mmCIF file of C-alpha atoms and ligand atoms in Angstrom:
data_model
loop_
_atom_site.group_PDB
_atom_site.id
_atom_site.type_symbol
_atom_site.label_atom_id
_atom_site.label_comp_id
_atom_site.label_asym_id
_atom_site.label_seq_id
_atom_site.Cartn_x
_atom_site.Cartn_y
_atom_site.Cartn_z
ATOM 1 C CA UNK A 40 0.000 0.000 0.000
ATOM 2 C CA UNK A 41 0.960 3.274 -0.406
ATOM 3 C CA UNK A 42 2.151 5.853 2.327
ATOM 4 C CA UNK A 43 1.401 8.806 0.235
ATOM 5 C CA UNK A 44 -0.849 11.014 2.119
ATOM 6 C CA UNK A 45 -0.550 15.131 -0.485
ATOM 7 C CA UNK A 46 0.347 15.164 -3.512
ATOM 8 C CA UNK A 47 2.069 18.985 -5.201
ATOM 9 C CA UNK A 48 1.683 19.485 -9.091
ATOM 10 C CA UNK A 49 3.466 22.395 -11.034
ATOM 11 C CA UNK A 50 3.709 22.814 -14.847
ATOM 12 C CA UNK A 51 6.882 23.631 -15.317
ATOM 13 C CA UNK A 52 8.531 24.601 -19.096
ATOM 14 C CA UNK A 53 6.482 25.581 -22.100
ATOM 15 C CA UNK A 54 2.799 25.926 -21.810
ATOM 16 C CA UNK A 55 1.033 23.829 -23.680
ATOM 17 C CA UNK A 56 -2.797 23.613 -23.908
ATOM 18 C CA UNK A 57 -4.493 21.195 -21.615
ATOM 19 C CA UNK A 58 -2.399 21.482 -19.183
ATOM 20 C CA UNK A 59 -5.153 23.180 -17.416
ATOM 21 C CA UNK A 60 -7.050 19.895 -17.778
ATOM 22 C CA UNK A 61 -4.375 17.742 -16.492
ATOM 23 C CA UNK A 62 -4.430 20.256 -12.938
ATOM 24 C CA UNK A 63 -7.881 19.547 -12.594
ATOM 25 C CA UNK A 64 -7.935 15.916 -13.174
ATOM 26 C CA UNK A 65 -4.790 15.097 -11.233
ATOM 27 C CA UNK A 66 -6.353 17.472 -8.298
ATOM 28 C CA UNK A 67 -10.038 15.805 -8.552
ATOM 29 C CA UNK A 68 -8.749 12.426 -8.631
ATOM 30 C CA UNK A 69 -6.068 13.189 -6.058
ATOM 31 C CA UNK A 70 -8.696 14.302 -3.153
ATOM 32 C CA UNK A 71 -11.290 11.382 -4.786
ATOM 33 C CA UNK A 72 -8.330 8.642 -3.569
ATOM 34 C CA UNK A 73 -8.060 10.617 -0.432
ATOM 35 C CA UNK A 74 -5.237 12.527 -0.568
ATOM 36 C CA UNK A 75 -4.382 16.843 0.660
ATOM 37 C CA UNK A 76 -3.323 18.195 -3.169
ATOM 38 C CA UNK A 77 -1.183 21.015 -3.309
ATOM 39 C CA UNK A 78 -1.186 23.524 -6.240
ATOM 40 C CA UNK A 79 2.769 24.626 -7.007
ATOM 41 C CA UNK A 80 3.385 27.852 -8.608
ATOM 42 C CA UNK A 81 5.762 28.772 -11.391
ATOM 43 C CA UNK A 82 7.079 25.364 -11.760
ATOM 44 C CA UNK A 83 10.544 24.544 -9.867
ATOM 45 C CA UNK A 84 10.808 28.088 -9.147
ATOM 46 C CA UNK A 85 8.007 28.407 -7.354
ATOM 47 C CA UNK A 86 8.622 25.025 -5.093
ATOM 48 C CA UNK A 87 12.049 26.589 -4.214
ATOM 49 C CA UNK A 88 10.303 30.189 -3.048
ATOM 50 C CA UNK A 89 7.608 28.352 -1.757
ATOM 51 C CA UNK A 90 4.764 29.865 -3.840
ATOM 52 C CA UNK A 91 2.448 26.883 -2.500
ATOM 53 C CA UNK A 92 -1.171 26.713 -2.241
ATOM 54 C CA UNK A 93 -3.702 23.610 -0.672
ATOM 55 C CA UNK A 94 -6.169 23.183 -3.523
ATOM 56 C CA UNK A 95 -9.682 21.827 -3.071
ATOM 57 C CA UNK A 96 -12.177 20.705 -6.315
ATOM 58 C CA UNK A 97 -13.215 24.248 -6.434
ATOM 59 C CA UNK A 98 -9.135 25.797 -7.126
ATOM 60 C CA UNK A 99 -9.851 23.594 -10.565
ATOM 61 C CA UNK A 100 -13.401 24.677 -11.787
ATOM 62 C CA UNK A 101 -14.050 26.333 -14.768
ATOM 63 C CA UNK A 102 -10.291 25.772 -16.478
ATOM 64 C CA UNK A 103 -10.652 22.470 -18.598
ATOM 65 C CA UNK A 104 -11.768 24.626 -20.978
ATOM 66 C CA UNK A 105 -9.047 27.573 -20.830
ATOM 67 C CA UNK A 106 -5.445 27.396 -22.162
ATOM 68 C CA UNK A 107 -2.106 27.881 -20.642
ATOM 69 C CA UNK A 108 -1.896 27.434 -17.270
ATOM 70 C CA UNK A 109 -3.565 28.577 -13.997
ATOM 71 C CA UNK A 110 -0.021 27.675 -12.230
ATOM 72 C CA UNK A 111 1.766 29.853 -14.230
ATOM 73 C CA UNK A 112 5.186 28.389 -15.616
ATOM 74 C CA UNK A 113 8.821 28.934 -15.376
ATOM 75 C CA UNK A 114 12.832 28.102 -16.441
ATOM 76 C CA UNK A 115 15.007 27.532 -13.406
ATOM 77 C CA UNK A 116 18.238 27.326 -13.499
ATOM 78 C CA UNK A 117 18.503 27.081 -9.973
ATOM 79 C CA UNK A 118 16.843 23.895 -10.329
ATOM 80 C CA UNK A 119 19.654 23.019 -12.442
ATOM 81 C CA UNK A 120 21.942 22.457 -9.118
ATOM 82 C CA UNK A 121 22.456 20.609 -5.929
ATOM 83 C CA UNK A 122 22.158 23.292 -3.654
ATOM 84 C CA UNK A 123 18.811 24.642 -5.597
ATOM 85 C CA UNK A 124 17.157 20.957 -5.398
ATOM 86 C CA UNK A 125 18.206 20.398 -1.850
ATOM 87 C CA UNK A 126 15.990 24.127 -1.556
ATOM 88 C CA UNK A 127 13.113 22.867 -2.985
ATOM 89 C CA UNK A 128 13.255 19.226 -0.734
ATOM 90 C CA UNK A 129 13.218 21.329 2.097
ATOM 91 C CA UNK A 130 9.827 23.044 0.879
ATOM 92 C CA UNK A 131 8.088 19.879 0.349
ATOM 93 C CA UNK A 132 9.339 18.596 3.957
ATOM 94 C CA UNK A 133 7.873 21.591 5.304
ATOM 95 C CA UNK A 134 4.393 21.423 3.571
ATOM 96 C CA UNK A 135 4.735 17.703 4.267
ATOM 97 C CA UNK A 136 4.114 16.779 0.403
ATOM 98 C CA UNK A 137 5.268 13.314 0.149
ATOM 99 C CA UNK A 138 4.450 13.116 -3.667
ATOM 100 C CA UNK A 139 4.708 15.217 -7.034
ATOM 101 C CA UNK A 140 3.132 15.766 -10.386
ATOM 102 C CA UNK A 141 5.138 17.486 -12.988
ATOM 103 C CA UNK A 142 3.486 18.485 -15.873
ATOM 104 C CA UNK A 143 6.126 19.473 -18.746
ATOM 105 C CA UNK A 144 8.125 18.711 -21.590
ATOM 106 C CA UNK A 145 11.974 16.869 -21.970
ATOM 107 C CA UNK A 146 13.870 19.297 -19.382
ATOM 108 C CA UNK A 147 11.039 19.385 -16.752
ATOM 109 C CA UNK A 148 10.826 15.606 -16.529
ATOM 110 C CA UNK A 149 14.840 15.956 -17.106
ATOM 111 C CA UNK A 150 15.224 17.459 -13.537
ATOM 112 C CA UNK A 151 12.058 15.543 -11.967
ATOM 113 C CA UNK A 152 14.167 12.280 -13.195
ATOM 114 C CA UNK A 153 17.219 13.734 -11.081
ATOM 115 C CA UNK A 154 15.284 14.895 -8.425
ATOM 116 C CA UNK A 155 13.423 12.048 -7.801
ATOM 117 C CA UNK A 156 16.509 9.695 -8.154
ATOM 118 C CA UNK A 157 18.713 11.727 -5.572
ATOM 119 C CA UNK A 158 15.942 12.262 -2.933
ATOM 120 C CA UNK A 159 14.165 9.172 -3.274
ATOM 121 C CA UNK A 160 11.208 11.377 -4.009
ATOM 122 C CA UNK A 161 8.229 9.490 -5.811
ATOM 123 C CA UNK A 162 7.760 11.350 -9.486
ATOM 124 C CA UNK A 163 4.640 11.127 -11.837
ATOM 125 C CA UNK A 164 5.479 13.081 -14.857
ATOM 126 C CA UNK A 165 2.607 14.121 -17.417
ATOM 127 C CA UNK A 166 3.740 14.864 -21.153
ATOM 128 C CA UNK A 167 2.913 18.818 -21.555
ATOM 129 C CA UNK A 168 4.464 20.031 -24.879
ATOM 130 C CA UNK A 169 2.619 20.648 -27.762
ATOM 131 C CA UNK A 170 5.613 19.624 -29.687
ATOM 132 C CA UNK A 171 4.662 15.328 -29.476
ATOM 133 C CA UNK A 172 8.688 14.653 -28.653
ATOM 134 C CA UNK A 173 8.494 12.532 -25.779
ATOM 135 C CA UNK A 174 9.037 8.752 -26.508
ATOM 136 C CA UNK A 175 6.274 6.249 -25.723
ATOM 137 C CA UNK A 176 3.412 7.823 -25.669
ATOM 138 C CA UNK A 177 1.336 8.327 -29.452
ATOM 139 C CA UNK A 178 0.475 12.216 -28.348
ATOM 140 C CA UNK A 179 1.755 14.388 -26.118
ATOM 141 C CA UNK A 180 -0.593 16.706 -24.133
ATOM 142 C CA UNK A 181 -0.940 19.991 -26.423
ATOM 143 C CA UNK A 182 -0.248 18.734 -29.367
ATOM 144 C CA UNK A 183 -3.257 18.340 -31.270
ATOM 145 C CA UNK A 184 -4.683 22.065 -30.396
ATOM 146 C CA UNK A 185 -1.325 23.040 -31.868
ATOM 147 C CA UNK A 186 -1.612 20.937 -34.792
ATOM 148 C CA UNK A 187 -5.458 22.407 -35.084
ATOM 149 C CA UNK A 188 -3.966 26.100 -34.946
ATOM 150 C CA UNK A 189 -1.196 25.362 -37.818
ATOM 151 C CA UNK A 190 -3.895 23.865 -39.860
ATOM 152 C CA UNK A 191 -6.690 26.824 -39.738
ATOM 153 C CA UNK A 192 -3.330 28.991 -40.559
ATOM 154 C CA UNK A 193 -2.436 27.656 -43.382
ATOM 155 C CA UNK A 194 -5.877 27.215 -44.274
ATOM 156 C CA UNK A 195 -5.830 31.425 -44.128
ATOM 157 C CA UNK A 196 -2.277 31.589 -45.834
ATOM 158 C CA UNK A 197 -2.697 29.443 -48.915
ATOM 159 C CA UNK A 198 -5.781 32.092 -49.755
ATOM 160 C CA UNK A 199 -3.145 34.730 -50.522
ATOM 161 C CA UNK A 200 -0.878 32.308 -51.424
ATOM 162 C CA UNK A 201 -2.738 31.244 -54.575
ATOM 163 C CA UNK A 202 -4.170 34.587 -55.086
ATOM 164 C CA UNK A 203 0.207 35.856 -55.741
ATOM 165 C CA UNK A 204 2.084 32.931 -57.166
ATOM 166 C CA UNK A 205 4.058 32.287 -54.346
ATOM 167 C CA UNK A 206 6.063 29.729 -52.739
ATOM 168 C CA UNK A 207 5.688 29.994 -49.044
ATOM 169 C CA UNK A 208 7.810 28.448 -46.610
ATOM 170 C CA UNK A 209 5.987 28.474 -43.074
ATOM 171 C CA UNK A 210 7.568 27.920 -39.862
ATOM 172 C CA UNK A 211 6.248 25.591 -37.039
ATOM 173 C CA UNK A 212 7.272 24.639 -33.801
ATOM 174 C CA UNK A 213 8.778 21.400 -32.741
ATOM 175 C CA UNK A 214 12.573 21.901 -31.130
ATOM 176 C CA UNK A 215 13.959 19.072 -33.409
ATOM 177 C CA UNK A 216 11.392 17.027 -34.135
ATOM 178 C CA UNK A 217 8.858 17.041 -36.951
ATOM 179 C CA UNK A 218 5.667 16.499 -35.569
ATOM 180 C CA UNK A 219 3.834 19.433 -35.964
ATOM 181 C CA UNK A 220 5.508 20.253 -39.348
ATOM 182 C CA UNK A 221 4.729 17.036 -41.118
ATOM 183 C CA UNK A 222 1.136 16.120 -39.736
ATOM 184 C CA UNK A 223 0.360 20.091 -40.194
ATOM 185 C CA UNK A 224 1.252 19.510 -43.776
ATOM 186 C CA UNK A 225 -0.900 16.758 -44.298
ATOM 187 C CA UNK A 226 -3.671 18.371 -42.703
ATOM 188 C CA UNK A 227 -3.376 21.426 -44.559
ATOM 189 C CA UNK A 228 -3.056 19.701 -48.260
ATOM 190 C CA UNK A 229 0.680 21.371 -47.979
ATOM 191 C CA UNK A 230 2.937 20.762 -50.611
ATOM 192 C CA UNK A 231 6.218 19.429 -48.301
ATOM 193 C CA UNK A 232 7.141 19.699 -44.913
ATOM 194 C CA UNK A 233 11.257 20.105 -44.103
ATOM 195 C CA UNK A 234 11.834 18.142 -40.893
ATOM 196 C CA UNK A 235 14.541 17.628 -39.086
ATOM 197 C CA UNK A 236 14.591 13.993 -38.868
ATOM 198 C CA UNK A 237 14.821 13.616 -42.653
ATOM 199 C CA UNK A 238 17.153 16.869 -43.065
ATOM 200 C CA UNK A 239 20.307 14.717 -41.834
ATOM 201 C CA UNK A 240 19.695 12.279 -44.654
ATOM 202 C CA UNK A 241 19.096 14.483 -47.450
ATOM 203 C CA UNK A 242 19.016 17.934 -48.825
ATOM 204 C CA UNK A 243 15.246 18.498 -48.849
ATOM 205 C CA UNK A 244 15.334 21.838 -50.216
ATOM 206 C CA UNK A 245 16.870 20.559 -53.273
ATOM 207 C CA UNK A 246 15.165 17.503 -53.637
ATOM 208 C CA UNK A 247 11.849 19.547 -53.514
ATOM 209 C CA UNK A 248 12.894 21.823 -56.433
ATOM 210 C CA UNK A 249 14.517 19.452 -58.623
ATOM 211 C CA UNK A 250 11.232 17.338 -58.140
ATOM 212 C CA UNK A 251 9.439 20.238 -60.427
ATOM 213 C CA UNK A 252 7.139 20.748 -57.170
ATOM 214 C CA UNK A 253 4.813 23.558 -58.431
ATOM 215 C CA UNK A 254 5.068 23.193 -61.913
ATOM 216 C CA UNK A 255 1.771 22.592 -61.911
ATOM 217 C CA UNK A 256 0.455 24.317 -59.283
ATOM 218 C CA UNK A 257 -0.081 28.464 -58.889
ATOM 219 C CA UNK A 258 1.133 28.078 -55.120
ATOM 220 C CA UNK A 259 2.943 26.344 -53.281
ATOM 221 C CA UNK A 260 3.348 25.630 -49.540
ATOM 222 C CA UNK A 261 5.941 24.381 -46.794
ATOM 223 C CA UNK A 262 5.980 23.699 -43.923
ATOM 224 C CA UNK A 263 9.301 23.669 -41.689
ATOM 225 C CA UNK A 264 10.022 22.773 -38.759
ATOM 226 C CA UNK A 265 12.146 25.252 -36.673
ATOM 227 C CA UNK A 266 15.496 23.809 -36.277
ATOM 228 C CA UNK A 267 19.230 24.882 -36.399
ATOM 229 C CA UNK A 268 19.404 21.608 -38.651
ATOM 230 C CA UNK A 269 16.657 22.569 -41.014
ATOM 231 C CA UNK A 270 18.068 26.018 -41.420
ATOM 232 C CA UNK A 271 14.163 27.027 -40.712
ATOM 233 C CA UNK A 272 11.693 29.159 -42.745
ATOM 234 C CA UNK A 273 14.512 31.765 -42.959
ATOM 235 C CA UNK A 274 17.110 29.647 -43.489
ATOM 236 C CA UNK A 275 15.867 28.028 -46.562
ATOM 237 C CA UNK A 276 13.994 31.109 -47.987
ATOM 238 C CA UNK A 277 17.932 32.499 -47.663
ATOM 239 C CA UNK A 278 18.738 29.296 -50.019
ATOM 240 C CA UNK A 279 16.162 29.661 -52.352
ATOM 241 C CA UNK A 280 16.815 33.453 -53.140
ATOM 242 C CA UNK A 281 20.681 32.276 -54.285
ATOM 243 C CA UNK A 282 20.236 29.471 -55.665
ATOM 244 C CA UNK A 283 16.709 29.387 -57.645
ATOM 245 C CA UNK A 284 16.229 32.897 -58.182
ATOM 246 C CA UNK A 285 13.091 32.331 -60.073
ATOM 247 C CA UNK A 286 10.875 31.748 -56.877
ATOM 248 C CA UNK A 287 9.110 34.515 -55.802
ATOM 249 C CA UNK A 288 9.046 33.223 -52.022
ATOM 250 C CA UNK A 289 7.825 34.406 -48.551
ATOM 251 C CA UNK A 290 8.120 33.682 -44.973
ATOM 252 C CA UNK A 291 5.973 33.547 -42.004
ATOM 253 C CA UNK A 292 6.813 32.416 -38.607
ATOM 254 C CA UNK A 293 3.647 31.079 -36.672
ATOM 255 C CA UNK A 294 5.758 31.333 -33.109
ATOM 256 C CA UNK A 295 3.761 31.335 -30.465
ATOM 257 C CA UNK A 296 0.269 31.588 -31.626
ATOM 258 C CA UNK A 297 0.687 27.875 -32.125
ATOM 259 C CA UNK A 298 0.789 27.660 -27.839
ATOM 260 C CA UNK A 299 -2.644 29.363 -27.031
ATOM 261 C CA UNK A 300 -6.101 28.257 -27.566
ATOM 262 C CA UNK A 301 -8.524 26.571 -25.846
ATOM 263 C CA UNK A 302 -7.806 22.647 -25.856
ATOM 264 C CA UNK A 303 -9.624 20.196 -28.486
ATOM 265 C CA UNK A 304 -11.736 17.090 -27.322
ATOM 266 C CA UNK A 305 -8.718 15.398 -28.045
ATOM 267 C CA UNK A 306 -6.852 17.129 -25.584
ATOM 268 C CA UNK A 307 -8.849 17.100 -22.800
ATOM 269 C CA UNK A 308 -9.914 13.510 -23.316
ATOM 270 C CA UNK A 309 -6.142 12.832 -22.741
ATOM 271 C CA UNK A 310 -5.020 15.447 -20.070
ATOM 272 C CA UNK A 311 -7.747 13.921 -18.133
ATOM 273 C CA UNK A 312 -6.971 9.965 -18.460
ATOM 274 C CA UNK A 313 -3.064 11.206 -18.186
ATOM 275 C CA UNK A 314 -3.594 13.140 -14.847
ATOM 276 C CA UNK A 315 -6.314 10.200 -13.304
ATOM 277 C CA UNK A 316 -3.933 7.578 -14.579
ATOM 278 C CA UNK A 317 -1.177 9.516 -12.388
ATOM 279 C CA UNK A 318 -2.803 9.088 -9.225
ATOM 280 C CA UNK A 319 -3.374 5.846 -10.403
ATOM 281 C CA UNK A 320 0.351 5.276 -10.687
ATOM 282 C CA UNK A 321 1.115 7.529 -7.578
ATOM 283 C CA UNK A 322 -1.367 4.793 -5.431
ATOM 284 C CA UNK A 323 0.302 1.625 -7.226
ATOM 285 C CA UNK A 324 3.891 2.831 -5.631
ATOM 286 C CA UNK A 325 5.287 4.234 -9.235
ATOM 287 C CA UNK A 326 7.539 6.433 -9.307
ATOM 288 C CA UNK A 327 9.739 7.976 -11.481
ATOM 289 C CA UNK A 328 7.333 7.254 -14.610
ATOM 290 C CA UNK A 329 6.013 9.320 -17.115
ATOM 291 C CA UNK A 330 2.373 8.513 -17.781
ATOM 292 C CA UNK A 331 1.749 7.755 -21.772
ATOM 293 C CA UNK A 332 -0.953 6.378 -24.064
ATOM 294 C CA UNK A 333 -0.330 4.211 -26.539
ATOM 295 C CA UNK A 334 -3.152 2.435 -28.720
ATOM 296 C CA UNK A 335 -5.892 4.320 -26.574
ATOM 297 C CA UNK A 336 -4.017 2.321 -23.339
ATOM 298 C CA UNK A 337 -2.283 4.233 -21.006
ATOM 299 C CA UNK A 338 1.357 2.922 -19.776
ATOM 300 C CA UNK A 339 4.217 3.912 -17.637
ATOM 301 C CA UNK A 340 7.380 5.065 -19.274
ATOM 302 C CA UNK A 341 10.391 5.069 -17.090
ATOM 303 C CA UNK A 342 11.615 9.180 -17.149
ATOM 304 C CA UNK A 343 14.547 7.446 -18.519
ATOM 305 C CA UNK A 344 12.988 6.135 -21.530
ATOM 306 C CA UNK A 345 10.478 9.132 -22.279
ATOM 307 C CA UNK A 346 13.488 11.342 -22.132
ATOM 308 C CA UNK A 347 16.447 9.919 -23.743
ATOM 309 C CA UNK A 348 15.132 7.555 -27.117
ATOM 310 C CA UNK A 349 14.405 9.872 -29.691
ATOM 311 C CA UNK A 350 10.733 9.058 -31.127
ATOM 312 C CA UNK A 351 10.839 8.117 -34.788
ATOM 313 C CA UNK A 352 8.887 9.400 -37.255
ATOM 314 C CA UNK A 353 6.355 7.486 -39.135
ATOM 315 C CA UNK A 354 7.134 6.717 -42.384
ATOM 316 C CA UNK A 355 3.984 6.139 -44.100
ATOM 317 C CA UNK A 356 3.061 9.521 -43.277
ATOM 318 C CA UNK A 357 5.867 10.964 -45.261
ATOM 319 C CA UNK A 358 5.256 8.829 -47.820
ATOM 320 C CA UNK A 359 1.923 9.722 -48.096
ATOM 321 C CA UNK A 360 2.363 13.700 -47.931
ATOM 322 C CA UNK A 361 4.579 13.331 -50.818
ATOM 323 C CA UNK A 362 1.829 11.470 -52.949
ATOM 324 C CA UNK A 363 -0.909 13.548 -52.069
ATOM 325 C CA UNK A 364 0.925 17.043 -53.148
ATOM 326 C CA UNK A 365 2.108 15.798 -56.604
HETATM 327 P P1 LIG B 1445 10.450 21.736 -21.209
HETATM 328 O O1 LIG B 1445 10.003 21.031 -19.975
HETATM 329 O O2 LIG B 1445 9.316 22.366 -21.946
HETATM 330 O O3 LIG B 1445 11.329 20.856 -22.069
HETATM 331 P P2 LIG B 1445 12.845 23.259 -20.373
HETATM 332 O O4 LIG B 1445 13.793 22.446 -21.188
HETATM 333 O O5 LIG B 1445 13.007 24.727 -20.392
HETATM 334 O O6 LIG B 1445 11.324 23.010 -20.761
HETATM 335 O O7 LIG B 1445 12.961 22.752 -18.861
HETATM 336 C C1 LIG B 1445 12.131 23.300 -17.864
HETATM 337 C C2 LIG B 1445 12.837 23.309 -16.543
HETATM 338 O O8 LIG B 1445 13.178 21.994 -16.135
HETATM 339 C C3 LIG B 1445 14.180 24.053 -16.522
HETATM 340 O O9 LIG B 1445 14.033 25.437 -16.421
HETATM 341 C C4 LIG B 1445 14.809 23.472 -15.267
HETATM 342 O O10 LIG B 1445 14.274 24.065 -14.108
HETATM 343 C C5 LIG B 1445 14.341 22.012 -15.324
HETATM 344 N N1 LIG B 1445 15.414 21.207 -15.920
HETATM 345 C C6 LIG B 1445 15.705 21.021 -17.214
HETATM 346 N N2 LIG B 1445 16.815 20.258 -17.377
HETATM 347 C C7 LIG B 1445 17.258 19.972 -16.134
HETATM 348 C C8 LIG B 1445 18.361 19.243 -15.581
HETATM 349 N N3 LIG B 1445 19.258 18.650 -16.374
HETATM 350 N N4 LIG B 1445 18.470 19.163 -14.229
HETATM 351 C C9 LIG B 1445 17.572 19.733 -13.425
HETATM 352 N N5 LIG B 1445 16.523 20.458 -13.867
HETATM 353 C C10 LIG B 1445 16.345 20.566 -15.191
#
């Protein structure tokens, strides 16, 4: 049996929507097993300045519905060292918070991993990144309202698109990985996406043009993934300008428009089985896990695992963006 008696959660990194929805269900389902629930502010920053609060059902009302986060978020370098983790142990002594959620991407479950390894501290992690990079689980939390956002984007871009001649190139999040660039492309009836997993292989730029891409067509779009090895949007409109002067080409950067937004059904469906299956794990004596969903199952991933393999990209999909835009 367990011996956990409060449980803290903090969102901690990038926002992502739905994280909202994880808070309440990991709260809710927290005080449904029994257990004091602790609302952490400002992610690791906030546990080591003790920006603490005791939440009840009510603290959670009216937010599966809202983006970003009611906890706010944070970077902490402090976190980063000894002496700053040994701070933040000493805050959870004192509140007497024997367990913690952390709601983030890579780095956040990075430093829960090390926490929770040198304190002995028991660690449920929730993927919260819209950018889908986090190994063994099929989406991340945030994802798919980003994807959604890209798509009704482009939708809007390829009407001016069409109406000039151009060839866009059109920037997406993802911090090395594809996700959102090559499922946004499919989604959007895009003519390529330029990911980073691929860009080590091949020169995609070229490929694309020596193809005769848009020969046929009046416009053309791409999508690329932001990425010091794509080059991104920039990069390659940089490329295109020397080297195939005959494209009239333009840029836009969605940034962070792609983070805000209410959540979809899809999202919420997920932040809420994510942050129930947590307490789940947190009563089954789990720890140091990261709580996926693979084939509509949820599953523990070891932080290890979530963190360090790199999640492939599926081929088919490529394949099947490329035959759809000839
Ligand atoms: P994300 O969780 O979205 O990937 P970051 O990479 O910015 O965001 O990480 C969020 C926070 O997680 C950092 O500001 C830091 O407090 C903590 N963190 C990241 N890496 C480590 C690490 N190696 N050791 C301890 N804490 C870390």
């Amino acid at each position: 049996m367990s011996k956990i008696r409060s449980v803290g959660i903090l969102t901690s990194g990038g926002d992502a929507p739905g994280m909202n929805a994880a808070i309440r269900a990991v709260t809710r389902a927290s005080i449904f097993a029994g257990f004091k629930v602790y609302g952490i502010y400002r992610g690791y920053r906030g546990l080591i300045t003790d920006e603490i609060e005791e939440f009840s059902t009510q603290n959670v009302s009216n937010i599966i519905q809202r983006g970003g986060t009611i906890l706010k978020t944070a970077r902490c370098k402090e976190f980063q060292t000894a002496e700053g983790r040994q701070a933040a142990y000493d805050v959870l002594k004192r509140h007497e918070i024997d367990a913690l959620v952390v709601i983030g991407g890579d780095g956040s479950l990075t430093g829960a991993r090390i926490f929770g390894n040198e304190y002995s501290f028991p660690i449920v992690g929730l993927p919260g990144t819209i950018d889908n990079d986090l190994y063994g689980t099929d989406s991340t939390i945030g994802y798919d309202t980003a994807l959604n956002t890209i798509m009704e984007c482009v939708d809007k871009i390829r009407d001016t698109a069409t109406s000039h001649e151009r060839l866009f190139f059109i920037e997406v999040m993802g911090r090395d990985a594809g996700f959102l660039a090559l499922n946004g492309a499919i989604a959007s009836g895009a003519e390529a996406a330029i990911i980073p997993e691929i860009s080590t292989k091949a020169d995609q730029l070229a490929d694309l043009i020596e193809s005769g891409f848009r020969k046929s067509k009046n416009s053309s779009i791409v999508l690329v993934a932001e990425s010091p090895i794509t080059g991104g949007a920039m990069g390659l409109a940089e490329r295109v300008k020397n080297e195939f002067p005959d494209y009239d080409v333009r840029v836009t950067i969605l940034g962070h428009l792609q983070r805000g937004g209410s959540p979809t059904a899809f999202d919420r469906i997920i932040a809420s089985r994510m942050g129930a299956a947590a307490v789940d794990a947190l009563l089954d004596d789990q720890r140091n896990v990261m709580i996926g969903i693979k084939n509509d199952e949820i599953v523990y991933v070891p932080f290890t695992k979530a963190i360090k393999n790199e999640k492939p990209i599926n081929h088919e999909l490529l394949s099947t963006l490329r035959r759809l835009s000839i």
